Coordinates of C-alpha atoms in Angstrom, one line a residue:
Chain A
X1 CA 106.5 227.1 302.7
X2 CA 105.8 230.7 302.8
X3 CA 104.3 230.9 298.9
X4 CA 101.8 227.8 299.8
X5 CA 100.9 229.3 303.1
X6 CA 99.9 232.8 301.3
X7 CA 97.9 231.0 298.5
X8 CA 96.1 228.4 300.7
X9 CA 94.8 231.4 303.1
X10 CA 94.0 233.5 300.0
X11 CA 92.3 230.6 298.4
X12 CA 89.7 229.7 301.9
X13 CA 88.5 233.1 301.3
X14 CA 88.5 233.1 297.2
X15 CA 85.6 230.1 297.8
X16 CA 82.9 230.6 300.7
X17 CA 84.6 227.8 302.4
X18 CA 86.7 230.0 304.7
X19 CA 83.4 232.0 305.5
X20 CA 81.4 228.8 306.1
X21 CA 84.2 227.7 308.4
X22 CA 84.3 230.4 310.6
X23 CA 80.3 230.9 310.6
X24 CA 78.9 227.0 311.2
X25 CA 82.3 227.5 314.2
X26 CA 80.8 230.5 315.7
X27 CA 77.0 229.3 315.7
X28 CA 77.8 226.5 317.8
X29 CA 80.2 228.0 320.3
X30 CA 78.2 231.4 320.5
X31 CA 75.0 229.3 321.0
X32 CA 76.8 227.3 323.9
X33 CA 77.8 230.5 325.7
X34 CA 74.5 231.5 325.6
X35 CA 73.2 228.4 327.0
X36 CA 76.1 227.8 329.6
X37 CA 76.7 231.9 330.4
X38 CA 74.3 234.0 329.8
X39 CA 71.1 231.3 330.8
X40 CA 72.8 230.5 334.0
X41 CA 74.3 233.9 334.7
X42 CA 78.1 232.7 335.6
X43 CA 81.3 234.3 334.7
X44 CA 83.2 230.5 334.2
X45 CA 84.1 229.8 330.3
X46 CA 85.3 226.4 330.6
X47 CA 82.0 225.1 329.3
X48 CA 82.1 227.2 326.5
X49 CA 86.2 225.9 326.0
X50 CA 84.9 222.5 325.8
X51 CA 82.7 223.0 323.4
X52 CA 85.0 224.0 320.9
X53 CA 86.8 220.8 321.5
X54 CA 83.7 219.1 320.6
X55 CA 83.1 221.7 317.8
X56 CA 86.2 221.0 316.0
X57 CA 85.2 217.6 315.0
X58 CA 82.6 219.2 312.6
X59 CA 83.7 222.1 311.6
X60 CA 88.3 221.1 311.6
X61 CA 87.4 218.4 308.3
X62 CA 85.8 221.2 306.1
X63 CA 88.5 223.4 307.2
X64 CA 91.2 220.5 306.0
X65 CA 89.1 218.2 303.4
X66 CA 90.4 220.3 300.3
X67 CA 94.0 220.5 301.5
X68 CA 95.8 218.0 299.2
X69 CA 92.7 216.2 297.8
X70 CA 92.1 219.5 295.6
X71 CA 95.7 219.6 294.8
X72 CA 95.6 216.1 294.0
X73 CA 92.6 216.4 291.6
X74 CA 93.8 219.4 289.9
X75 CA 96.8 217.8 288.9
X76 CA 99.0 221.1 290.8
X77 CA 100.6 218.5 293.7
X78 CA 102.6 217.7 290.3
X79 CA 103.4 221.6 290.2
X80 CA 104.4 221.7 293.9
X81 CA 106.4 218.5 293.9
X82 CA 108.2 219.5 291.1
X83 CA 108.9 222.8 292.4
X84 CA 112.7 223.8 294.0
X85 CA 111.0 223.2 297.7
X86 CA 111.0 220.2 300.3
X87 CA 107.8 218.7 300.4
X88 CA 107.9 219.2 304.6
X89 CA 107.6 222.9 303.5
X90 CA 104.7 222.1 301.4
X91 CA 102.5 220.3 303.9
X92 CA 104.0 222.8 306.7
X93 CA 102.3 225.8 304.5
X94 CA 99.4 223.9 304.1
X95 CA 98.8 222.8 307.9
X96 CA 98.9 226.7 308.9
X97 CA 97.1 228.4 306.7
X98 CA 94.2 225.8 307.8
X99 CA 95.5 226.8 311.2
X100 CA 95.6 230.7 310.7
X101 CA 91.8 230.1 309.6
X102 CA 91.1 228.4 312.9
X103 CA 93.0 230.6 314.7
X104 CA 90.9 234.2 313.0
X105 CA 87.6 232.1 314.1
X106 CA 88.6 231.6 317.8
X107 CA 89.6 235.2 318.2
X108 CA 85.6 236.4 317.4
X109 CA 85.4 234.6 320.8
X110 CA 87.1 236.8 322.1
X111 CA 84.3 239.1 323.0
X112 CA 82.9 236.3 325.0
X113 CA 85.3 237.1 328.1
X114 CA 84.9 240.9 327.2
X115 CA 81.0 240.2 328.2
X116 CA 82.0 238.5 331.2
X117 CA 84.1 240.9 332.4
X118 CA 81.5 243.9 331.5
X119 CA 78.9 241.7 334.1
X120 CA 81.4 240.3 336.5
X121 CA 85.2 239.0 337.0
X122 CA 86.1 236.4 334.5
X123 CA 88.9 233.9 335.6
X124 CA 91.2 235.2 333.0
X125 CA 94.6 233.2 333.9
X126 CA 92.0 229.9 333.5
X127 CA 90.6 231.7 330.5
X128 CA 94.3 232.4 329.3
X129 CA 95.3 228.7 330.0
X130 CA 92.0 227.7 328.0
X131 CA 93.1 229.1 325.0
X132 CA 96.5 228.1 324.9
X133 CA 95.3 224.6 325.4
X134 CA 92.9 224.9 322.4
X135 CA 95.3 226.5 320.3
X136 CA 97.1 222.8 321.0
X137 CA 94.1 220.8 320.6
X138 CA 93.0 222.4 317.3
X139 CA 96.6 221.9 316.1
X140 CA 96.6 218.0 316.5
X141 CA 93.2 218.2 314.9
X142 CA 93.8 220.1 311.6
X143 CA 97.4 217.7 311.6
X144 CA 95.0 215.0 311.3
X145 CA 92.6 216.3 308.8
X146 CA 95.6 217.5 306.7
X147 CA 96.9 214.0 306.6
X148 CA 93.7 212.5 306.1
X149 CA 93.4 214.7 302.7
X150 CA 96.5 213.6 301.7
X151 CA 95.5 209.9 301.1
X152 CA 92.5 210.7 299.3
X153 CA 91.8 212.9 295.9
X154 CA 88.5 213.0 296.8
X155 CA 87.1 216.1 299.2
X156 CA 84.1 214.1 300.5
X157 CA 86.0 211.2 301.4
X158 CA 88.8 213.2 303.2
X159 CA 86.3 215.1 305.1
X160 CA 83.9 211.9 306.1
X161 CA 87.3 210.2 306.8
X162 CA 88.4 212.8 309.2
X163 CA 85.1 213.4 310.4
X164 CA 85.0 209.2 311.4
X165 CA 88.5 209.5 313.1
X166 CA 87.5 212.7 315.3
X167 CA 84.1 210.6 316.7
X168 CA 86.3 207.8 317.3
X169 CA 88.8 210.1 319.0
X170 CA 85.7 211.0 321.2
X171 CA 84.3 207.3 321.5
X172 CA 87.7 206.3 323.2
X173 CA 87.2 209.1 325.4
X174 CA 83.9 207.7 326.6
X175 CA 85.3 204.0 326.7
X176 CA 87.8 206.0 329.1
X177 CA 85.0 206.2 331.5
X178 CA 83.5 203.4 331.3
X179 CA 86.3 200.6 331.6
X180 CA 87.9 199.4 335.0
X181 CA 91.3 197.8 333.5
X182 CA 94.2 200.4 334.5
X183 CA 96.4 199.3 331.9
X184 CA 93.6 199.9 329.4
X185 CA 92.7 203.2 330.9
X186 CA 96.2 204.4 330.3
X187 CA 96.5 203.5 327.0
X188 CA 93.5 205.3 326.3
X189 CA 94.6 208.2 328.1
X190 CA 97.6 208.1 325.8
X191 CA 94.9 208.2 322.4
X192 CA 92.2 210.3 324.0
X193 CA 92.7 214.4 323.1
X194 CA 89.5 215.1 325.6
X195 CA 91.3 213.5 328.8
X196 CA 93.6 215.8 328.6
X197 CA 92.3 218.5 328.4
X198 CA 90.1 218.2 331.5
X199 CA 93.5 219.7 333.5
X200 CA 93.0 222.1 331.4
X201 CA 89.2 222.9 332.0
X202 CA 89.6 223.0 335.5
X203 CA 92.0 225.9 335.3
X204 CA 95.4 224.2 335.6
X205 CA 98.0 224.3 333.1
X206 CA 99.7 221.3 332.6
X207 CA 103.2 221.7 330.5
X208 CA 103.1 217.9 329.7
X209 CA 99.5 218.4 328.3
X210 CA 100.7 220.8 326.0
X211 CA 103.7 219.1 324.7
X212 CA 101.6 216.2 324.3
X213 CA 99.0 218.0 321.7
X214 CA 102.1 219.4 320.2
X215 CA 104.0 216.5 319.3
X216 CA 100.9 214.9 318.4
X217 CA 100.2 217.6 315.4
X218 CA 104.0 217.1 314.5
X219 CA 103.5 213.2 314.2
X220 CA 100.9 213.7 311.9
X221 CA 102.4 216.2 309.9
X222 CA 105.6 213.9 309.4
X223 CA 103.5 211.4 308.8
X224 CA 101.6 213.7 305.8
X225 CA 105.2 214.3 304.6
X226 CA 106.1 210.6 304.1
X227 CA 102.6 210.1 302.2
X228 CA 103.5 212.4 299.6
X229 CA 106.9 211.1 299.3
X230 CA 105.9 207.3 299.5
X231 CA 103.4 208.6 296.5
X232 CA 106.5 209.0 294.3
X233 CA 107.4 205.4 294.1
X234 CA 103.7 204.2 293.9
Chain B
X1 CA 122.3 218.9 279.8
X2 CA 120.1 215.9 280.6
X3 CA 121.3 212.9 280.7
X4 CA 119.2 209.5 281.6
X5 CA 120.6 206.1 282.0
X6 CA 118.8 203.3 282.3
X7 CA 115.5 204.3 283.5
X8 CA 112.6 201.9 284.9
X9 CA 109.5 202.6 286.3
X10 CA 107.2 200.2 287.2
X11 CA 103.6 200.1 288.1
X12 CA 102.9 197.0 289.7
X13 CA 103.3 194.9 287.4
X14 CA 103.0 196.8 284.8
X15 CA 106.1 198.0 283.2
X16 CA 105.8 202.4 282.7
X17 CA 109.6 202.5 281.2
X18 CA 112.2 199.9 280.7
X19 CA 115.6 200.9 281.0
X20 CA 115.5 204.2 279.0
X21 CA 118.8 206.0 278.4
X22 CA 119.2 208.6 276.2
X23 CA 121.6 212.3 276.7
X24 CA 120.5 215.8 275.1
X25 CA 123.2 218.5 274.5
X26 CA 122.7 221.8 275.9
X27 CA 120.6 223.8 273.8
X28 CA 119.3 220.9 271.8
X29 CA 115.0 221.0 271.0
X30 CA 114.4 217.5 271.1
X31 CA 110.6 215.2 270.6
X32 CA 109.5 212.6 272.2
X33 CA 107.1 211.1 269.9
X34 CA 105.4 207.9 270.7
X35 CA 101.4 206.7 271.3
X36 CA 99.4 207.2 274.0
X37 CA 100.4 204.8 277.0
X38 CA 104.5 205.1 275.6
X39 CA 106.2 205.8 278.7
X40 CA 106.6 209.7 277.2
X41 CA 104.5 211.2 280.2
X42 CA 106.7 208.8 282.7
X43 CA 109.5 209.7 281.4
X44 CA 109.5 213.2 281.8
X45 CA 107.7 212.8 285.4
X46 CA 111.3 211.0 286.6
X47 CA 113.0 213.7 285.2
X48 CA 111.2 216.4 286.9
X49 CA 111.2 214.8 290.1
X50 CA 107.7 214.1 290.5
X51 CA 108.0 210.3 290.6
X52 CA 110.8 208.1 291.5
X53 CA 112.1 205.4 289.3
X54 CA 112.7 202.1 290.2
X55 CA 116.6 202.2 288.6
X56 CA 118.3 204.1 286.7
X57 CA 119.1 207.7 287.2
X58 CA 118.0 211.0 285.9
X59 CA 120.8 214.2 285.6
X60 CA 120.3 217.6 285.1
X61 CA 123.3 219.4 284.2
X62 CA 125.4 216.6 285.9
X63 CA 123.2 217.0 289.5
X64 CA 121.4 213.7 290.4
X65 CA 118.1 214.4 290.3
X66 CA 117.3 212.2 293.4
X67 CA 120.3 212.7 294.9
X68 CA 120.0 216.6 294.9
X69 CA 116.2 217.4 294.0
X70 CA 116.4 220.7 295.2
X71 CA 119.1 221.9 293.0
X72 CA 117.8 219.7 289.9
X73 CA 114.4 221.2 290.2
X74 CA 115.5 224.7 290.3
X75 CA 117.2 224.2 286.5
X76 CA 113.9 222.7 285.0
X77 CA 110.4 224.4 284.1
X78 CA 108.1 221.6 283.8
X79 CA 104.8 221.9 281.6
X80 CA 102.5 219.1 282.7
X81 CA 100.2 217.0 280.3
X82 CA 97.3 218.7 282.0
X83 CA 99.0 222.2 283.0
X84 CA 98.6 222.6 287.1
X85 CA 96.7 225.9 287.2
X86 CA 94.9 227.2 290.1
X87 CA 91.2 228.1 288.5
X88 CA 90.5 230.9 291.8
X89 CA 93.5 232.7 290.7
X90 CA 94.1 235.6 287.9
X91 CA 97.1 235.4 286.0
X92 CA 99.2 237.7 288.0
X93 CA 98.4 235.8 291.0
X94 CA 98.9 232.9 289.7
X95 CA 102.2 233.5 288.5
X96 CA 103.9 235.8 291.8
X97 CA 102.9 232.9 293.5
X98 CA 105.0 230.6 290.7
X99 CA 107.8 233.4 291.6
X100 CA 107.3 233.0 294.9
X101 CA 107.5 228.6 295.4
X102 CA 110.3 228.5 293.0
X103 CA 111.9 230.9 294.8
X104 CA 113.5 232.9 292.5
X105 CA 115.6 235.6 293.9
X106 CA 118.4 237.0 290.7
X107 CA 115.4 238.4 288.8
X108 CA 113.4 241.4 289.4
X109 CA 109.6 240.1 290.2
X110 CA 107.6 242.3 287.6
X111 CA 109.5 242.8 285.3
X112 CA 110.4 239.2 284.9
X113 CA 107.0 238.4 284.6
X114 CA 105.6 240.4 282.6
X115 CA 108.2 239.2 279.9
X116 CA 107.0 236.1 280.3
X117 CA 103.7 237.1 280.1
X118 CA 104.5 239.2 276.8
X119 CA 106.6 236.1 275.2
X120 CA 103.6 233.5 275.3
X121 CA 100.6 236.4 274.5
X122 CA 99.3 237.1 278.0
X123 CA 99.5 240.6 278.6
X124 CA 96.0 241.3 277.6
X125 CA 94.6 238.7 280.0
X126 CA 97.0 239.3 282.7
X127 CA 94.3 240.2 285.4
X128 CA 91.9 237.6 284.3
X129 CA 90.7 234.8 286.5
X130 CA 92.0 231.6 285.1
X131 CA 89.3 229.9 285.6
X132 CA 87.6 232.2 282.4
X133 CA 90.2 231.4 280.0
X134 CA 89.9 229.0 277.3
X135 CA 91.8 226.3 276.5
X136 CA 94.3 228.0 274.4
X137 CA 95.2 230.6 277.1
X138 CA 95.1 228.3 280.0
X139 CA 97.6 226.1 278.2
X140 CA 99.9 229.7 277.9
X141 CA 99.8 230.2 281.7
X142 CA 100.9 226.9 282.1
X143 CA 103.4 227.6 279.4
X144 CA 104.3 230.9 281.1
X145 CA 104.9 229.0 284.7
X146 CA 107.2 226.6 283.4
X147 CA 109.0 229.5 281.8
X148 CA 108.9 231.5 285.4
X149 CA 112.7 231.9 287.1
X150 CA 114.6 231.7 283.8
X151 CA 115.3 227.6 283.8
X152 CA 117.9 226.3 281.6
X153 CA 115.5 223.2 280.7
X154 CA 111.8 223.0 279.3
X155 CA 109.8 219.9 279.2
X156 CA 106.6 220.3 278.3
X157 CA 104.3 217.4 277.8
X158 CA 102.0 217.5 274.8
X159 CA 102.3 221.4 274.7
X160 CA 99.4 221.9 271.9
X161 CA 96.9 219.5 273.1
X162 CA 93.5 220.4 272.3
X163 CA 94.3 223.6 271.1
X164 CA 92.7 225.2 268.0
X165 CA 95.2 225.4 264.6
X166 CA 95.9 228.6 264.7
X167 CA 97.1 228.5 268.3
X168 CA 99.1 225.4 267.7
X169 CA 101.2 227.4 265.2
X170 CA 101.5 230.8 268.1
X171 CA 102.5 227.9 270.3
X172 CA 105.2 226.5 268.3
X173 CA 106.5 229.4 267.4
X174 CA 106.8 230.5 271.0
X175 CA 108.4 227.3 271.6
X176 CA 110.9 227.5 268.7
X177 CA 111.7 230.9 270.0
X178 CA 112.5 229.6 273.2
X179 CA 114.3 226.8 272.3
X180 CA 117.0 229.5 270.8
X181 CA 118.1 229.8 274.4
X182 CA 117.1 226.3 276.3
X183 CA 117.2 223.1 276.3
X184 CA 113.9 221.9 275.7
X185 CA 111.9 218.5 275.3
X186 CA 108.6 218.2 274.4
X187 CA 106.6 215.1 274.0
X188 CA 103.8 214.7 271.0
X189 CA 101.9 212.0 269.1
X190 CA 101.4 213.9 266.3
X191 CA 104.3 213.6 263.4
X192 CA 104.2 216.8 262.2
X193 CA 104.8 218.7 265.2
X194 CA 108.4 217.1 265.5
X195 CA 109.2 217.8 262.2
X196 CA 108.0 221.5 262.8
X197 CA 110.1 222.3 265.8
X198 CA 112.3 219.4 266.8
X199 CA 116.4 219.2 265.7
X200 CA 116.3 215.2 267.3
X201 CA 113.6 212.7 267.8
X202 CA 113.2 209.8 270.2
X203 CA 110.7 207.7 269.5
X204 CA 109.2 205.9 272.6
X205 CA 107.1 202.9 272.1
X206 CA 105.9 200.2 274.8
X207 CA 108.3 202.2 277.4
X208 CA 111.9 201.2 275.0
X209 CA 112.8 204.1 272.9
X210 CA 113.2 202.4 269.7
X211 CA 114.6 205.3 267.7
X212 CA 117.0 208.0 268.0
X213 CA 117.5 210.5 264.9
X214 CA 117.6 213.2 263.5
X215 CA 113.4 214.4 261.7
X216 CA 115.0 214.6 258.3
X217 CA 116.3 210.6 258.6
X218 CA 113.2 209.2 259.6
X219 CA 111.0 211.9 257.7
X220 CA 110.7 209.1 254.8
X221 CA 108.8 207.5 257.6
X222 CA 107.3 210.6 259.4
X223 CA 106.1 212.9 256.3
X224 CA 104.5 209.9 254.9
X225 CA 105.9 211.0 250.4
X226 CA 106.0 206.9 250.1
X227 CA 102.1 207.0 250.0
X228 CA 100.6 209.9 247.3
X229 CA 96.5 210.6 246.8
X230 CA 96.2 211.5 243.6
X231 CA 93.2 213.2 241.3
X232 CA 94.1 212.5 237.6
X233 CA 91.7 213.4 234.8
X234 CA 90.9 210.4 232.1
X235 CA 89.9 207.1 231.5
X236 CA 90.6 205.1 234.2
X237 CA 92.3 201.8 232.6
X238 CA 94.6 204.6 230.8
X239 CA 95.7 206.2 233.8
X240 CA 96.2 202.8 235.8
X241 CA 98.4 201.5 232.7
X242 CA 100.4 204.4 232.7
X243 CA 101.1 204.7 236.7
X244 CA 102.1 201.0 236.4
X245 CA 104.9 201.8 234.1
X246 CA 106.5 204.4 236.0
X247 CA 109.5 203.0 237.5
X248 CA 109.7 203.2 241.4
X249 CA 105.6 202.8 241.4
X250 CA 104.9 200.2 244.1
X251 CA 101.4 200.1 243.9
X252 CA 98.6 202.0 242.1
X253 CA 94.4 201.5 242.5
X254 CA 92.0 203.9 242.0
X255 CA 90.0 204.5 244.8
X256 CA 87.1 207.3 243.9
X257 CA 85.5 208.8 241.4
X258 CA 85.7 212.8 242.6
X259 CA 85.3 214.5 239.8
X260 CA 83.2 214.4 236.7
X261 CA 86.3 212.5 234.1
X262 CA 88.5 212.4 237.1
X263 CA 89.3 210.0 239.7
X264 CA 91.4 209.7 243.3
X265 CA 93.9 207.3 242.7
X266 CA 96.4 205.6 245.7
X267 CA 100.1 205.5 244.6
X268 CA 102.7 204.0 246.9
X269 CA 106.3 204.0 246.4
X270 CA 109.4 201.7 246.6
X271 CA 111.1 203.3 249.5
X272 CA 113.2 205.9 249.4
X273 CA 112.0 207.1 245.9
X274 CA 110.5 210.0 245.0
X275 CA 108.2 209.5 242.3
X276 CA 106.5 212.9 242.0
X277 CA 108.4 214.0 239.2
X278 CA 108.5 211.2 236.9
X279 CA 104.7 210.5 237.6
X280 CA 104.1 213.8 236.5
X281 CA 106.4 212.8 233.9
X282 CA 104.5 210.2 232.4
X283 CA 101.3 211.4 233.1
X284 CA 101.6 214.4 230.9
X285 CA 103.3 212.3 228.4
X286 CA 100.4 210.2 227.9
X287 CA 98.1 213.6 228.2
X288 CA 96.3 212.9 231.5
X289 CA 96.6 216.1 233.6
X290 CA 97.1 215.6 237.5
X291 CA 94.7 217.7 239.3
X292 CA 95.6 217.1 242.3
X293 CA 98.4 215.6 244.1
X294 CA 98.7 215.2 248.4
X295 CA 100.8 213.1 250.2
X296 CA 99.3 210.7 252.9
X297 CA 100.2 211.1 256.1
X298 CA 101.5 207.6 257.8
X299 CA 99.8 207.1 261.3
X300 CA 101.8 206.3 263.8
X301 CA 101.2 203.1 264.2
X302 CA 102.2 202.6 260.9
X303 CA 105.3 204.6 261.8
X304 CA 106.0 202.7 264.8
X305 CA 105.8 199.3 262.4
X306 CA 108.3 200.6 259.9
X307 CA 110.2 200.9 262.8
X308 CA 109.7 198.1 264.5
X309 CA 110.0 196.4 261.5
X310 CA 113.7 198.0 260.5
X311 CA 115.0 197.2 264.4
X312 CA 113.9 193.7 263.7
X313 CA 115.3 193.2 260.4
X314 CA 118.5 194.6 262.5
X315 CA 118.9 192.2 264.5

């Protein structure tokens, strides 16, 4: 896990693609703050958290579409899968060095509370609570991109693919609203990623929230794990 | 060393291998010579662990190699038709982190590699990007990964693909070096090669391996001395009527005329004859110097029909 985690982060900054990550990421959540914080004067982040929510359905497929499609392409998944290691370490290493990318763009926003707090008192256990629940968010995110690139050898396809899924994701969060049926409404509530974060957003921490993002990530990533092995018998 | 026993693979409907058993010694070099579209590439790809077969079983060194991947995977270095190489790396890179996945922990990290790098005629491009290197070195670095963490086996698929001649030969000579200490099997469609390196041959045709032997017994069949081109100098009715009476001719027709006074001629023997010397024989006897004498090589195809042809006759 540990050699493919070192040579996926080296490789997102070997190609601009880690730098055009981190940049299109912090263009649209520095441009929110300055509409939501600094236009309107208020020392409350939560607008600015949400928007990163809604940011990582652009910027979370270019971050994953290379994962195993490159691999794939290149012929190395057959050095990989014939390597001494489990393939659950394989997609492990590649799900967090995606991740450690995320997580080196979100802490540029950083500064963001540090501007509040030089102009007035930012909430900072809502703040603190904010980023732990995007932390989770993002995680079920780049799961899904990561097994989205592993049923395609093609970059554009993975990252369109994921792309289509996160809208959807987002469409059933705006069905949410707009259907009456209970049972429906929790089964949506059960799909959506945005419902749940609203606890979030309003400055409560919610435990089952956050176990809910997690397992979601790790559903995905088993779910990766049994691609690449079901790929052996194909 | 490896031992496989009944091996199938299907695609769909398509059938990769069909029940392919065969068991190389430790230390052996052995070929796996067949066309394109064999099963060779399959083959080693169950061995290795990269696909699953659909019966059969694969060992390495008595461990199942489903059964126990892990342990299996860590006795082979595995050299891929199209050798896995990361183009944003350099060398060094490239092969720490090959030292790193297998996770080799018994040898000292630089000083291993850099033997390996030395042993396939790296050294000087060891802090090159890969993605500069031509052909001939890329297929070294993927030579040089396979070799990474010591492994008992090789197999390396189609090792001198698309290299230059005089790389081919550094290759094989690396590999012959090599095989001193290691199992190895490589896989070719080219005749020659297995003559050149291989002690064993298994000839793989339409997934069945339809021959098992050593070069020398099939070299009648892989070194192609049935078939000769000749250049003899004279009048062509002369030389015809004298190639015609040397015993063990099959067949003789002229086919150019190359030289001034001199023409190619096609001479094919009865099998397992060699009619060199009492061509020349007779040839000189009737004053009609040879000016050149080369032996056709057989294709494979043709190889694979002699075969074909003998397992049939067999049966």
């Amino acid at each position: 896990m540990k050699a493919v985690y070192k040579r996926d982060l080296r490789a997102y900054f070997a190609s601009p693609l880690g730098y055009v990550f981190i940049a299109a990421f912090l263009i649209i959540i520095n441009g929110a703050f300055y509409l939501t914080n600094i236009q309107n004067a208020t020392n409350n982040l939560s607008g600015v958290y949400q928007t990163i929510l809604y940011a990582l359905i652009i910027v979370v497929p270019l971050l994953t579409m290379r994962s195993l499609s490159e691999e794939y392409k290149q012929r190395t998944d057959q050095l990989l899968f014939t390597a001494p290691a489990k393939a659950s370490g394989i997609v492990l290493g590649k799900f967090f060095a995606a991740y450690t990318v995320f997580v080196i763009a979100l802490a540029f926003t950083v500064i963001q509370v540090f501007i509040v707090a030089a102009f007035g008192t930012p909430n900072l256990a809502s703040v603190a609570g904010n980023y732990i629940a995007i932390l989770a968010a993002a995680a079920v995110y780049i799961a899904i991109g990561v097994f989205v690139s592993s049923l395609t050898e093609n970059q554009l396809i993975a990252a369109i693919a994921s792309l289509g899924i996160f809208l959807g994701i987002l469409l059933l969060d705006i069905a949410y609203s707009l259907v009456n049926s209970s049972v429906v409404k929790s089964i949506l509530y059960w799909v959506s990623v945005y419902r749940r974060f609203n606890t979030f957003y309003l400055g409560v921490f919610s435990i089952a929230d956050f176990v809910y993002y997690v397992s979601a990530a790790a559903v995905f990533i088993f779910l990766t794990v049994k691609v690449i092995e079901h790929k052996r018998w194909s | 060393m490896i031992e496989v026993s009944a091996l199938t693979k299907t695609y769909g409907k398509k059938r990769g291998i069909d029940r392919v058993s065969f068991a190389i010694g430790e230390g052996e070099i052995v070929g796996f010579l067949g066309p394109n579209g064999a099963g060779k590439t399959t083959t080693m790809n169950v061995i290795t662990g990269y696909l699953s077969a659909n019966s059969g079983a694969a060992y390495i060194g008595g461990i199942d190699v489903l059964e126990d991947p892990i342990t299996a995977k860590r006795k082979v270095g595995y050299l891929p038709e199209q050798p896995p190489l990361y183009m944003d790396m350099t060398v060094e890179e490239y092969l720490n982190f090959i030292f790193d996945l297998k996770k080799v922990r018994e040898l000292k990290r630089a000083a291993h590699l850099s033997e390996i790098a030395a042993l396939v005629g790296l050294t000087d491009h060891y802090k090159r990007l890969i993605r500069n290197l031509s052909k001939g070195y890329k297929q070294r670095v993927g030579l040089a990964q396979a070799l990474v963490g010591n492994p008992e086996v090789l197999i390396l698929d189609e090792p001198t693909v698309g290299l230059d001649p005089k790389q081919i030969i550094e290759i094989r000579n690396v590999i012959k070096a090599l095989g001193k200490s290691r199992t190895i099997i490589l896989s070719t469609h080219i005749l020659q090669e297995v003559s050149a390196i291989c002690e064993r041959v298994l000839v793989i045709n339409n997934g069945q391996i339809i021959a098992d032997d050593k070069p020398d017994n099939l070299s009648s069949m892989i070194t192609g001395d049935r078939k000769l081109s000749v250049r003899i100098s004279g009048a062509r009715d002369a030389v015809l009527k004298t190639l015609r009476e040397v015993d063990g001719i099959r067949y003789a027709e002229a086919t150019i005329q190359a030289e001034q006074g001199a023409f190619d001629y096609l001479v094919e023997a009865v099998p397992n004859i060699d009619i060199r010397k009492p061509m020349f024989g007779a040839l000189a006897k009737a004053g009609l110097p040879i000016l050149r004498m080369t032996a056709m090589d057989l294709s494979l195809e043709e190889v694979f029909m002699n075969l074909v042809a003998s397992k049939g006759a067999k049966k």
